Amino acid sequence: GDLAAHVERGALRVTAQGARYADGDAVDPHRQVAVYAAATEEALADGFSGYRAAAEATDLVRTSTQLDAFSRYEHLVDRYMARRPFSALCAYDRAQLDTDTLTGLACVHPLAHGLRAPFQLFADDPGLALRGEVDLAGAQLFAKALQHAVGPLDGAEVVVDVHELTFIDVRGLATLARQAHSQAGVLVLRGARAVVGRAVDLLGLTALRVEVRP
């Protein structure tokens, strides 16, 4: 359409990265969600149906500290997006980031283009969703993604939708159980195959509860 007209009526804005993120620093995950929540509410108050952002985020994931903070933010903002009319597209320059970094980012996004992730773990109402394959090749990535996704539970249960999980090995189940136990809660694997329930029972993974698909 006519870009100038969209800009004039406030439907399109182009801003410097520093207007939405802390340039060059690791993001504060909770603060960053609050920034986009405020922008969404402002858009709604102005009569728009929602808020959609496209962000060039390469400079926000260059160091391990930045990457950890941004991955945690991804899960928190996904939770917000599950409840409010906000969506976002993150763009990364593949020429400037290594494959491990890019793969790790793809694993915590519900959709990823240009790079295949072995699995995807992301926030999904009312809890989390896990799809793809969890095996030895992606064991370290999976453990890291879980640390970002599952915070303090304080005795609560969190649902993990696994309808689209095609494979998980014993190590992966044990990793799920360790993360749930370390956060003093239970992960409910909803929509699992019957064999997953049997494996959890045999291994005595009490921090997991399996709801087998019909």
XYZ file of C-alpha atoms in Angstrom:
214
model
C 0.000 0.000 0.000
C 0.878 3.675 0.306
C 3.586 3.699 2.991
C 3.462 7.477 3.390
C -0.266 7.312 4.136
C 0.281 4.597 6.746
C 2.978 6.673 8.409
C 0.818 9.798 8.354
C -2.090 8.125 10.149
C 0.215 6.423 12.658
C -0.310 2.868 11.414
C 3.374 2.442 10.550
C 6.360 3.586 12.564
C 10.055 3.102 11.904
C 12.226 3.597 14.983
C 15.831 3.170 16.037
C 16.576 -0.017 17.949
C 17.252 2.005 21.092
C 13.647 3.214 21.117
C 12.439 -0.305 21.901
C 15.551 -2.096 23.210
C 18.621 -1.158 25.224
C 21.233 -0.696 22.495
C 24.241 -2.967 22.963
C 23.147 -4.261 26.362
C 21.449 -7.458 27.458
C 17.706 -6.913 27.557
C 15.853 -6.930 30.845
C 13.278 -9.633 29.975
C 10.432 -8.353 32.164
C 11.046 -4.704 31.280
C 11.147 -5.537 27.583
C 7.756 -7.251 27.750
C 6.403 -4.193 29.555
C 7.672 -1.953 26.725
C 5.741 -3.901 24.100
C 2.702 -4.270 26.350
C 2.548 -0.487 26.701
C 2.905 -0.050 22.928
C 0.094 -2.553 22.345
C -2.257 -0.834 24.763
C -1.444 2.521 23.174
C -2.298 1.130 19.721
C -5.602 -0.247 20.992
C -6.446 3.080 22.647
C -5.751 4.808 19.320
C -8.338 2.629 17.609
C -6.096 0.002 16.003
C -6.882 -3.718 16.294
C -3.466 -4.638 17.642
C 0.286 -4.107 17.467
C 2.774 -5.935 15.274
C 6.536 -5.421 15.389
C 9.449 -6.418 13.170
C 12.817 -6.019 14.872
C 16.391 -6.447 13.649
C 17.821 -8.141 16.748
C 21.335 -9.201 15.715
C 23.075 -6.746 18.061
C 21.039 -8.067 21.013
C 22.376 -11.657 20.881
C 26.095 -11.305 20.184
C 27.322 -12.408 23.633
C 26.290 -15.372 25.781
C 24.873 -12.989 28.397
C 22.805 -11.200 25.778
C 21.628 -14.489 24.291
C 20.498 -15.894 27.645
C 18.569 -12.725 28.478
C 16.969 -12.522 25.040
C 15.939 -16.184 25.091
C 14.239 -15.681 28.459
C 12.521 -12.598 27.067
C 11.264 -14.648 24.096
C 9.353 -16.970 26.420
C 7.912 -14.135 28.483
C 6.762 -12.163 25.445
C 5.235 -15.322 23.925
C 3.085 -15.600 27.047
C 1.951 -12.015 26.547
C 1.209 -12.657 22.861
C -0.945 -15.655 23.763
C -3.305 -13.312 25.624
C -3.152 -9.959 23.817
C -3.255 -8.766 20.159
C 0.493 -8.437 19.723
C 2.823 -10.311 17.374
C 6.480 -9.916 16.502
C 9.021 -10.928 13.901
C 12.686 -11.118 14.944
C 15.295 -10.812 12.184
C 18.939 -11.876 12.481
C 21.888 -11.387 10.142
C 23.161 -14.910 9.456
C 26.486 -13.508 8.233
C 27.214 -12.083 11.683
C 26.060 -14.905 13.992
C 27.314 -18.476 14.262
C 25.133 -21.493 13.553
C 24.879 -22.530 17.218
C 23.490 -19.117 18.183
C 20.997 -19.134 15.333
C 19.872 -22.685 16.088
C 19.400 -21.819 19.755
C 17.223 -18.855 18.777
C 15.194 -20.950 16.336
C 14.464 -23.436 19.132
C 12.648 -20.847 21.256
C 10.549 -19.349 18.441
C 7.237 -20.961 17.442
C 8.130 -20.285 13.792
C 11.585 -20.035 12.253
C 12.599 -19.488 8.633
C 15.917 -20.232 6.993
C 17.260 -22.629 9.635
C 15.903 -25.965 10.824
C 15.602 -26.377 14.599
C 15.613 -29.935 16.014
C 12.793 -28.954 18.359
C 10.802 -25.865 19.305
C 9.857 -24.969 22.874
C 7.713 -21.879 23.335
C 4.964 -20.363 25.455
C 1.455 -21.412 24.518
C -1.737 -20.777 26.441
C -2.093 -22.106 29.120
C 1.541 -23.220 29.439
C 4.198 -24.346 26.966
C 4.328 -26.245 23.698
C 7.076 -28.648 22.622
C 7.328 -30.033 19.107
C 9.887 -31.715 16.890
C 12.513 -34.188 18.133
C 14.443 -34.200 21.407
C 17.424 -36.546 21.269
C 21.124 -36.701 22.070
C 22.084 -34.337 19.230
C 20.057 -31.491 20.748
C 20.438 -32.383 24.436
C 22.399 -29.273 25.454
C 20.113 -26.965 23.485
C 17.080 -28.548 25.121
C 18.446 -28.146 28.637
C 19.234 -24.483 27.984
C 15.826 -23.808 26.407
C 14.079 -25.362 29.416
C 16.016 -23.137 31.818
C 14.751 -20.097 29.927
C 11.180 -21.388 29.675
C 10.517 -22.837 33.124
C 11.021 -20.464 36.031
C 10.011 -20.843 39.693
C 6.870 -22.968 40.000
C 6.400 -23.009 43.793
C 4.431 -26.241 43.775
C 2.392 -25.387 40.680
C 1.789 -27.499 37.586
C 2.628 -26.233 34.101
C 1.101 -27.832 31.026
C 3.445 -28.731 28.165
C 1.502 -29.498 24.988
C 3.379 -32.330 23.239
C 0.861 -33.257 20.542
C 3.416 -32.304 17.872
C 6.408 -33.898 19.604
C 7.506 -36.693 17.291
C 10.289 -38.139 19.466
C 11.861 -37.731 22.898
C 14.489 -39.990 24.413
C 15.052 -40.975 28.031
C 17.622 -38.215 28.471
C 15.087 -35.648 27.311
C 12.462 -36.880 29.769
C 15.018 -36.784 32.579
C 15.943 -33.205 31.615
C 12.284 -32.186 31.815
C 11.973 -33.817 35.228
C 15.147 -32.171 36.574
C 14.007 -28.721 35.514
C 10.566 -29.201 37.069
C 12.104 -30.542 40.290
C 14.645 -27.709 40.488
C 11.795 -25.191 40.264
C 9.662 -27.040 42.844
C 6.833 -27.926 40.496
C 5.389 -30.437 38.075
C 5.322 -30.443 34.265
C 2.212 -31.997 32.734
C 2.945 -33.566 29.337
C -0.409 -33.214 27.616
C -1.139 -35.214 24.496
C 1.810 -37.579 24.869
C 2.082 -40.991 23.265
C 1.391 -43.946 25.528
C 5.049 -45.031 25.412
C 6.050 -41.715 27.027
C 3.738 -42.420 29.959
C 5.209 -45.877 30.390
C 8.772 -44.527 30.294
C 7.986 -41.865 32.913
C 6.477 -44.521 35.203
C 9.413 -46.911 34.756
C 11.966 -44.160 35.435
C 10.069 -42.882 38.472
C 10.054 -39.290 37.217
C 7.647 -37.911 39.801
C 8.119 -34.308 38.652
C 6.377 -35.237 35.385
C 2.719 -36.116 34.901
C 1.634 -37.560 31.578
C -1.753 -37.072 29.979
C -1.792 -39.617 27.163
C -3.527 -38.653 23.924
C -6.773 -40.559 23.180
